[in-house]
PDB file of C-alpha atoms in Angstrom:
ATOM      1  CA  MET B 877      10.233 187.211 221.173  1.00 49.00           C
ATOM      2  CA  GLU B 878       9.230 187.672 217.520  1.00 67.00           C
ATOM      3  CA  THR B 879       6.293 185.306 217.357  1.00 91.00           C
ATOM      4  CA  VAL B 880       3.025 185.299 219.229  1.00 96.00           C
ATOM      5  CA  THR B 881       2.432 182.448 221.658  1.00 98.00           C
ATOM      6  CA  ASN B 882      -1.171 181.228 221.851  1.00 98.00           C
ATOM      7  CA  ILE B 883      -2.464 179.544 224.999  1.00 98.00           C
ATOM      8  CA  VAL B 884      -5.984 178.350 225.795  1.00 98.00           C
ATOM      9  CA  ILE B 885      -6.961 177.463 229.343  1.00 98.00           C
ATOM     10  CA  ALA B 886     -10.195 175.468 229.621  1.00 96.00           C
ATOM     11  CA  GLY B 887     -12.265 173.910 232.362  1.00 94.00           C
ATOM     12  CA  LEU B 888     -15.522 174.218 234.234  1.00 92.00           C
ATOM     13  CA  GLY B 889     -16.957 176.989 236.371  1.00 88.00           C
ATOM     14  CA  GLY B 890     -15.300 177.199 239.777  1.00 86.00           C
ATOM     15  CA  GLN B 891     -12.005 175.563 238.759  1.00 92.00           C
ATOM     16  CA  GLY B 892      -9.980 178.766 238.572  1.00 93.00           C
ATOM     17  CA  VAL B 893      -9.666 179.009 234.793  1.00 94.00           C
ATOM     18  CA  ILE B 894     -10.023 182.795 234.849  1.00 94.00           C
ATOM     19  CA  LYS B 895      -7.607 183.138 237.784  1.00 96.00           C
ATOM     20  CA  ALA B 896      -5.045 180.949 235.992  1.00 97.00           C
ATOM     21  CA  SER B 897      -5.310 183.067 232.855  1.00 97.00           C
ATOM     22  CA  ASP B 898      -5.001 186.255 234.940  1.00 97.00           C
ATOM     23  CA  ILE B 899      -1.787 184.902 236.517  1.00 98.00           C
ATOM     24  CA  LEU B 900      -0.426 183.837 233.118  1.00 98.00           C
ATOM     25  CA  ALA B 901      -1.223 187.203 231.521  1.00 98.00           C
ATOM     26  CA  GLN B 902       0.343 189.035 234.478  1.00 97.00           C
ATOM     27  CA  ALA B 903       3.522 186.916 234.208  1.00 98.00           C
ATOM     28  CA  ALA B 904       3.799 187.666 230.474  1.00 97.00           C
ATOM     29  CA  LEU B 905       3.327 191.356 231.177  1.00 97.00           C
ATOM     30  CA  ALA B 906       5.981 191.239 233.922  1.00 97.00           C
ATOM     31  CA  ALA B 907       8.299 189.564 231.390  1.00 97.00           C
ATOM     32  CA  GLY B 908       7.938 192.670 229.211  1.00 96.00           C
ATOM     33  CA  LEU B 909       5.660 191.215 226.539  1.00 97.00           C
ATOM     34  CA  ASP B 910       2.541 192.564 224.885  1.00 97.00           C
ATOM     35  CA  VAL B 911      -0.412 190.515 226.175  1.00 97.00           C
ATOM     36  CA  LYS B 912      -4.020 190.089 225.126  1.00 97.00           C
ATOM     37  CA  LYS B 913      -6.567 187.952 226.979  1.00 96.00           C
ATOM     38  CA  SER B 914     -10.191 186.979 226.472  1.00 94.00           C
ATOM     39  CA  GLU B 915     -12.722 184.816 228.309  1.00 90.00           C
ATOM     40  CA  ILE B 916     -15.827 182.822 227.499  1.00 85.00           C
ATOM     41  CA  HIS B 917     -17.788 181.852 230.605  1.00 74.00           C
ATOM     42  CA  GLY B 918     -21.491 181.913 229.853  1.00 72.00           C
ATOM     43  CA  MET B 919     -22.807 179.283 232.299  1.00 70.00           C
ATOM     44  CA  SER B 920     -19.737 179.037 234.501  1.00 65.00           C
ATOM     45  CA  GLN B 921     -21.635 179.740 237.731  1.00 69.00           C
ATOM     46  CA  ARG B 922     -23.647 176.579 237.061  1.00 73.00           C
ATOM     47  CA  GLY B 923     -20.582 174.453 236.350  1.00 70.00           C
ATOM     48  CA  GLY B 924     -20.575 175.116 232.617  1.00 83.00           C
ATOM     49  CA  SER B 925     -17.563 175.389 230.336  1.00 89.00           C
ATOM     50  CA  VAL B 926     -15.068 178.195 230.792  1.00 93.00           C
ATOM     51  CA  ASN B 927     -12.346 179.081 228.296  1.00 94.00           C
ATOM     52  CA  SER B 928      -9.751 181.802 228.391  1.00 96.00           C
ATOM     53  CA  ASP B 929      -7.344 182.705 225.602  1.00 97.00           C
ATOM     54  CA  VAL B 930      -3.999 184.316 226.411  1.00 98.00           C
ATOM     55  CA  ARG B 931      -1.734 185.560 223.626  1.00 98.00           C
ATOM     56  CA  PHE B 932       1.636 187.218 224.126  1.00 97.00           C
ATOM     57  CA  GLY B 933       4.640 188.322 222.103  1.00 96.00           C
ATOM     58  CA  ALA B 934       6.366 191.506 220.912  1.00 95.00           C
ATOM     59  CA  ARG B 935       3.090 192.768 219.467  1.00 95.00           C
ATOM     60  CA  VAL B 936      -0.313 191.086 219.711  1.00 95.00           C
ATOM     61  CA  LEU B 937      -3.234 192.413 217.702  1.00 93.00           C
ATOM     62  CA  SER B 938      -6.138 190.181 218.781  1.00 91.00           C
ATOM     63  CA  PRO B 939      -7.012 188.444 222.071  1.00 93.00           C
ATOM     64  CA  MET B 940      -8.653 185.422 220.431  1.00 94.00           C
ATOM     65  CA  VAL B 941      -6.762 182.210 219.620  1.00 95.00           C
ATOM     66  CA  PRO B 942      -8.040 180.880 216.275  1.00 93.00           C
ATOM     67  CA  THR B 943      -9.149 177.241 216.159  1.00 95.00           C
ATOM     68  CA  GLY B 944      -6.181 174.980 215.482  1.00 97.00           C
ATOM     69  CA  GLU B 945      -3.578 177.590 216.454  1.00 97.00           C
ATOM     70  CA  ALA B 946      -3.105 177.136 220.206  1.00 98.00           C
ATOM     71  CA  ASP B 947       0.524 176.357 221.025  1.00 98.00           C
ATOM     72  CA  PHE B 948      -0.586 175.135 224.443  1.00 98.00           C
ATOM     73  CA  LEU B 949      -3.939 173.843 225.672  1.00 98.00           C
ATOM     74  CA  VAL B 950      -4.225 173.727 229.456  1.00 98.00           C
ATOM     75  CA  VAL B 951      -7.315 171.760 230.500  1.00 97.00           C
ATOM     76  CA  VAL B 952      -8.262 171.773 234.178  1.00 96.00           C
ATOM     77  CA  ALA B 953     -11.247 169.378 233.837  1.00 93.00           C
ATOM     78  CA  PRO B 954     -10.325 166.037 232.221  1.00 92.00           C
ATOM     79  CA  ASP B 955     -13.749 165.765 230.567  1.00 92.00           C
ATOM     80  CA  GLN B 956     -13.074 169.010 228.689  1.00 92.00           C
ATOM     81  CA  VAL B 957     -10.015 167.689 226.813  1.00 95.00           C
ATOM     82  CA  GLU B 958     -11.854 166.360 223.759  1.00 95.00           C
ATOM     83  CA  ASN B 959     -14.154 169.410 223.579  1.00 93.00           C
ATOM     84  CA  ASN B 960     -11.148 171.691 223.326  1.00 95.00           C
ATOM     85  CA  ARG B 961      -8.605 169.542 221.449  1.00 96.00           C
ATOM     86  CA  PRO B 962      -9.495 171.137 218.059  1.00 97.00           C
ATOM     87  CA  LEU B 963      -8.070 174.422 219.389  1.00 96.00           C
ATOM     88  CA  LEU B 964      -4.571 172.914 219.580  1.00 97.00           C
ATOM     89  CA  CYS B 965      -2.190 173.250 216.616  1.00 97.00           C
ATOM     90  CA  PRO B 966      -0.615 170.010 215.278  1.00 96.00           C
ATOM     91  CA  THR B 967       2.642 170.649 217.165  1.00 95.00           C
ATOM     92  CA  GLY B 968       0.900 172.015 220.253  1.00 96.00           C
ATOM     93  CA  VAL B 969       1.275 170.707 223.776  1.00 96.00           C
ATOM     94  CA  LEU B 970      -1.694 169.429 225.776  1.00 97.00           C
ATOM     95  CA  ILE B 971      -1.394 170.031 229.508  1.00 97.00           C
ATOM     96  CA  GLU B 972      -3.934 168.195 231.642  1.00 96.00           C
ATOM     97  CA  PRO B 973      -4.252 166.973 235.248  1.00 95.00           C
ATOM     98  CA  ARG B 974      -3.018 163.444 234.469  1.00 94.00           C
ATOM     99  CA  LEU B 975       0.470 164.929 233.870  1.00 94.00           C
ATOM    100  CA  LEU B 976       0.721 165.562 237.585  1.00 93.00           C
ATOM    101  CA  GLY B 977       0.766 161.776 237.988  1.00 81.00           C
ATOM    102  CA  GLU B 978       0.189 160.241 241.360  1.00 73.00           C
ATOM    103  CA  THR B 979       1.177 163.447 243.062  1.00 71.00           C
ATOM    104  CA  SER B 980      -1.601 164.662 245.235  1.00 74.00           C
ATOM    105  CA  LEU B 981      -1.804 168.347 245.838  1.00 87.00           C
ATOM    106  CA  ALA B 982      -2.066 169.412 249.467  1.00 86.00           C
ATOM    107  CA  ASN B 983      -4.999 171.580 248.417  1.00 89.00           C
ATOM    108  CA  PRO B 984      -6.989 170.345 245.389  1.00 89.00           C
ATOM    109  CA  ARG B 985      -8.172 173.908 244.771  1.00 93.00           C
ATOM    110  CA  THR B 986      -4.641 174.711 243.574  1.00 95.00           C
ATOM    111  CA  LEU B 987      -4.869 172.414 240.526  1.00 96.00           C
ATOM    112  CA  ASN B 988      -5.108 175.401 238.175  1.00 97.00           C
ATOM    113  CA  VAL B 989      -1.833 176.836 239.499  1.00 97.00           C
ATOM    114  CA  ALA B 990      -0.148 173.401 239.435  1.00 97.00           C
ATOM    115  CA  LEU B 991      -1.019 173.185 235.718  1.00 97.00           C
ATOM    116  CA  LEU B 992       0.482 176.659 235.234  1.00 98.00           C
ATOM    117  CA  GLY B 993       3.633 175.217 236.799  1.00 97.00           C
ATOM    118  CA  VAL B 994       3.614 172.485 234.141  1.00 97.00           C
ATOM    119  CA  LEU B 995       3.135 175.131 231.432  1.00 98.00           C
ATOM    120  CA  SER B 996       5.889 177.346 232.844  1.00 98.00           C
ATOM    121  CA  VAL B 997       8.552 174.824 231.795  1.00 97.00           C
ATOM    122  CA  TRP B 998       7.892 175.743 228.138  1.00 97.00           C
ATOM    123  CA  LEU B 999       7.633 179.511 228.587  1.00 97.00           C
ATOM    124  CA  PRO B1000      10.531 182.006 228.534  1.00 94.00           C
ATOM    125  CA  PHE B1001       9.434 183.869 231.663  1.00 97.00           C
ATOM    126  CA  PRO B1002      12.005 184.414 234.419  1.00 96.00           C
ATOM    127  CA  PRO B1003      11.038 183.338 237.956  1.00 95.00           C
ATOM    128  CA  GLU B1004      10.670 187.028 238.887  1.00 97.00           C
ATOM    129  CA  ALA B1005       7.820 187.376 236.380  1.00 97.00           C
ATOM    130  CA  TRP B1006       5.918 184.511 237.999  1.00 97.00           C
ATOM    131  CA  ARG B1007       6.563 185.950 241.480  1.00 96.00           C
ATOM    132  CA  ALA B1008       5.246 189.328 240.335  1.00 96.00           C
ATOM    133  CA  ALA B1009       2.155 187.630 238.916  1.00 97.00           C
ATOM    134  CA  PHE B1010       1.521 185.741 242.162  1.00 96.00           C
ATOM    135  CA  ASP B1011       1.969 188.995 244.125  1.00 95.00           C
ATOM    136  CA  ALA B1012      -0.551 190.758 241.906  1.00 96.00           C
ATOM    137  CA  GLN B1013      -3.122 187.962 241.598  1.00 96.00           C
ATOM    138  CA  LEU B1014      -3.092 185.892 244.809  1.00 95.00           C
ATOM    139  CA  ALA B1015      -4.143 186.916 248.287  1.00 95.00           C
ATOM    140  CA  PRO B1016      -1.384 186.439 250.885  1.00 94.00           C
ATOM    141  CA  LYS B1017      -3.379 183.768 252.747  1.00 94.00           C
ATOM    142  CA  ILE B1018      -3.367 181.430 249.701  1.00 94.00           C
ATOM    143  CA  ARG B1019       0.131 182.224 248.368  1.00 94.00           C
ATOM    144  CA  VAL B1020       2.014 179.425 250.143  1.00 94.00           C
ATOM    145  CA  ALA B1021      -0.355 176.666 248.984  1.00 95.00           C
ATOM    146  CA  ASN B1022      -0.312 177.970 245.412  1.00 96.00           C
ATOM    147  CA  GLU B1023       3.462 178.339 245.301  1.00 96.00           C
ATOM    148  CA  ALA B1024       3.775 174.727 246.510  1.00 95.00           C
ATOM    149  CA  ALA B1025       1.353 173.597 243.783  1.00 96.00           C
ATOM    150  CA  PHE B1026       3.309 175.592 241.176  1.00 97.00           C
ATOM    151  CA  ALA B1027       6.507 173.779 242.246  1.00 96.00           C
ATOM    152  CA  VAL B1028       4.743 170.395 241.883  1.00 95.00           C
ATOM    153  CA  GLY B1029       3.686 171.475 238.390  1.00 96.00           C
ATOM    154  CA  ILE B1030       7.216 172.526 237.422  1.00 96.00           C
ATOM    155  CA  ALA B1031       8.534 169.061 238.346  1.00 94.00           C
ATOM    156  CA  ALA B1032       5.754 167.366 236.351  1.00 94.00           C
ATOM    157  CA  GLY B1033       6.316 169.716 233.408  1.00 94.00           C
ATOM    158  CA  ALA B1034      10.020 168.949 233.335  1.00 94.00           C
ATOM    159  CA  ARG B1035       9.237 165.206 233.183  1.00 92.00           C
ATOM    160  CA  GLU B1036       6.662 165.727 230.389  1.00 92.00           C
ATOM    161  CA  LYS B1037       8.941 167.998 228.354  1.00 93.00           C
ATOM    162  CA  LEU B1038      11.719 165.425 228.577  1.00 93.00           C
ATOM    163  CA  ARG B1039       9.293 162.662 227.534  1.00 91.00           C
ATOM    164  CA  LEU B1040       8.062 164.673 224.533  1.00 90.00           C
ATOM    165  CA  GLN B1041      11.618 165.479 223.453  1.00 88.00           C
ATOM    166  CA  SER B1042      12.504 161.784 223.551  1.00 87.00           C
ATOM    167  CA  VAL B1043       9.583 160.788 221.266  1.00 79.00           C
ATOM    168  CA  THR B1044       9.901 163.710 218.822  1.00 65.00           C
ATOM    169  CA  PRO B1045      12.367 163.068 215.992  1.00 63.00           C
TER     170      PRO B1045
END
């Protein structure tokens, strides 16, 4: 992988933004890539905004994603989409809860991992990298629910990727 991939995960305190970025960074590391990650979570314990930048590639020099250069913007809280949209590059992909459609997650607390499942469709990580990340980042008692949510996200991501490919010339 010659280029650096820039991903921003955004949401509100308590939605698992930091956990999602930890899983993503761990998966990139398990895929053999250089990874840098940063977080902004000033008032997160009071439900304030939380952002985490994850960058990976052959060599990454800075953990911060410059404004307008995110290849992917994963937003866990729908009301945070417009606040964070300027981070996305013109060809970037917005991943938000509405992409999961009418699918209800068995455990709503797994929304962050379901959105990682959507994102995973675009990333070159083998399934083993994601499994290693889940092993490293998730307690055994919550693994099954999160793996089920990840699978729901993969299905939704495949539908969205197909839709975007059909509208892009």
